[in-house]
Amino acid sequence: MKYSKPHEFVTEAIEESNLTKQVDAAIRSENNNFIVQALLSDDAKLVKVVHRRVHLFCDMKSTLCYG
């Protein structure tokens, strides 16, 4: 992705970090409604973050529980 100004990269990184925190909190609290709604969202960035974090959480959980 090309950025016309350096601060655009920083702004996007902060937004993604905030989304990651929200998604991680929903995963830890087992707030499945939030996860499902996020995956069905029209916000591509949110869908990407949720998808990535759910896969990471499942990988970690299976490694810890079955590894």
PDB file of C-alpha atoms in Angstrom:
ATOM      1  CA  MET A   1       0.000   0.000   0.000  1.00  0.00           C
ATOM      2  CA  LYS A   2       1.357   3.416  -0.939  1.00  0.00           C
ATOM      3  CA  TYR A   3       1.132   6.342   1.433  1.00  0.00           C
ATOM      4  CA  SER A   4       1.275   9.915   0.192  1.00  0.00           C
ATOM      5  CA  LYS A   5       2.384  11.210   3.595  1.00  0.00           C
ATOM      6  CA  PRO A   6       4.451   9.484   6.308  1.00  0.00           C
ATOM      7  CA  HIS A   7       1.850  10.172   9.000  1.00  0.00           C
ATOM      8  CA  GLU A   8      -0.752   8.141   7.046  1.00  0.00           C
ATOM      9  CA  PHE A   9       1.216   4.966   7.796  1.00  0.00           C
ATOM     10  CA  VAL A  10       1.382   5.828  11.493  1.00  0.00           C
ATOM     11  CA  THR A  11      -2.324   6.665  11.622  1.00  0.00           C
ATOM     12  CA  GLU A  12      -3.238   3.375   9.956  1.00  0.00           C
ATOM     13  CA  ALA A  13      -0.958   1.424  12.306  1.00  0.00           C
ATOM     14  CA  ILE A  14      -2.584   3.044  15.346  1.00  0.00           C
ATOM     15  CA  GLU A  15      -6.076   2.288  14.014  1.00  0.00           C
ATOM     16  CA  GLU A  16      -5.125  -1.345  13.415  1.00  0.00           C
ATOM     17  CA  SER A  17      -3.583  -1.572  16.886  1.00  0.00           C
ATOM     18  CA  ASN A  18      -6.798  -0.254  18.449  1.00  0.00           C
ATOM     19  CA  LEU A  19      -8.867  -2.739  16.437  1.00  0.00           C
ATOM     20  CA  THR A  20      -6.536  -5.531  17.542  1.00  0.00           C
ATOM     21  CA  LYS A  21      -7.028  -4.577  21.194  1.00  0.00           C
ATOM     22  CA  GLN A  22     -10.824  -4.627  20.788  1.00  0.00           C
ATOM     23  CA  VAL A  23     -10.760  -7.972  18.990  1.00  0.00           C
ATOM     24  CA  ASP A  24      -8.395  -9.522  21.535  1.00  0.00           C
ATOM     25  CA  ALA A  25     -10.661  -8.361  24.371  1.00  0.00           C
ATOM     26  CA  ALA A  26     -13.677  -9.890  22.619  1.00  0.00           C
ATOM     27  CA  ILE A  27     -11.819 -13.175  22.093  1.00  0.00           C
ATOM     28  CA  ARG A  28     -10.687 -13.338  25.727  1.00  0.00           C
ATOM     29  CA  SER A  29     -14.197 -12.595  26.994  1.00  0.00           C
ATOM     30  CA  GLU A  30     -15.643 -15.059  24.478  1.00  0.00           C
ATOM     31  CA  ASN A  31     -17.851 -12.312  23.035  1.00  0.00           C
ATOM     32  CA  ASN A  32     -18.811 -14.329  19.982  1.00  0.00           C
ATOM     33  CA  ASN A  33     -21.471 -11.840  18.904  1.00  0.00           C
ATOM     34  CA  PHE A  34     -18.820  -9.144  18.434  1.00  0.00           C
ATOM     35  CA  ILE A  35     -16.574 -11.545  16.510  1.00  0.00           C
ATOM     36  CA  VAL A  36     -19.376 -12.675  14.184  1.00  0.00           C
ATOM     37  CA  GLN A  37     -20.590  -9.121  13.572  1.00  0.00           C
ATOM     38  CA  ALA A  38     -17.026  -7.995  12.874  1.00  0.00           C
ATOM     39  CA  LEU A  39     -16.481 -10.814  10.376  1.00  0.00           C
ATOM     40  CA  LEU A  40     -19.715  -9.849   8.598  1.00  0.00           C
ATOM     41  CA  SER A  41     -18.779  -6.171   8.579  1.00  0.00           C
ATOM     42  CA  ASP A  42     -18.229  -4.132   5.416  1.00  0.00           C
ATOM     43  CA  ASP A  43     -15.045  -2.745   7.008  1.00  0.00           C
ATOM     44  CA  ALA A  44     -12.264  -4.662   5.259  1.00  0.00           C
ATOM     45  CA  LYS A  45      -9.668  -3.616   7.832  1.00  0.00           C
ATOM     46  CA  LEU A  46     -11.807  -4.905  10.706  1.00  0.00           C
ATOM     47  CA  VAL A  47     -12.494  -8.197   8.923  1.00  0.00           C
ATOM     48  CA  LYS A  48      -8.763  -8.640   8.260  1.00  0.00           C
ATOM     49  CA  VAL A  49      -7.833  -7.985  11.893  1.00  0.00           C
ATOM     50  CA  VAL A  50     -10.539 -10.293  13.269  1.00  0.00           C
ATOM     51  CA  HIS A  51      -9.660 -13.080  10.860  1.00  0.00           C
ATOM     52  CA  ARG A  52      -5.951 -12.842  11.677  1.00  0.00           C
ATOM     53  CA  ARG A  53      -6.457 -12.664  15.456  1.00  0.00           C
ATOM     54  CA  VAL A  54      -8.975 -15.529  15.601  1.00  0.00           C
ATOM     55  CA  HIS A  55      -6.585 -17.757  13.662  1.00  0.00           C
ATOM     56  CA  LEU A  56      -3.691 -16.731  15.909  1.00  0.00           C
ATOM     57  CA  PHE A  57      -5.749 -17.391  19.049  1.00  0.00           C
ATOM     58  CA  CYS A  58      -6.848 -20.817  17.766  1.00  0.00           C
ATOM     59  CA  ASP A  59      -3.251 -21.717  16.891  1.00  0.00           C
ATOM     60  CA  MET A  60      -2.059 -20.638  20.340  1.00  0.00           C
ATOM     61  CA  LYS A  61      -4.879 -22.467  22.105  1.00  0.00           C
ATOM     62  CA  SER A  62      -4.294 -25.708  20.205  1.00  0.00           C
ATOM     63  CA  THR A  63      -0.547 -25.503  20.851  1.00  0.00           C
ATOM     64  CA  LEU A  64      -1.054 -24.901  24.570  1.00  0.00           C
ATOM     65  CA  CYS A  65      -3.851 -27.447  24.975  1.00  0.00           C
ATOM     66  CA  TYR A  66      -2.657 -30.202  22.679  1.00  0.00           C
ATOM     67  CA  GLY A  67       1.029 -29.471  22.037  1.00  0.00           C
TER      68      GLY A  67
END
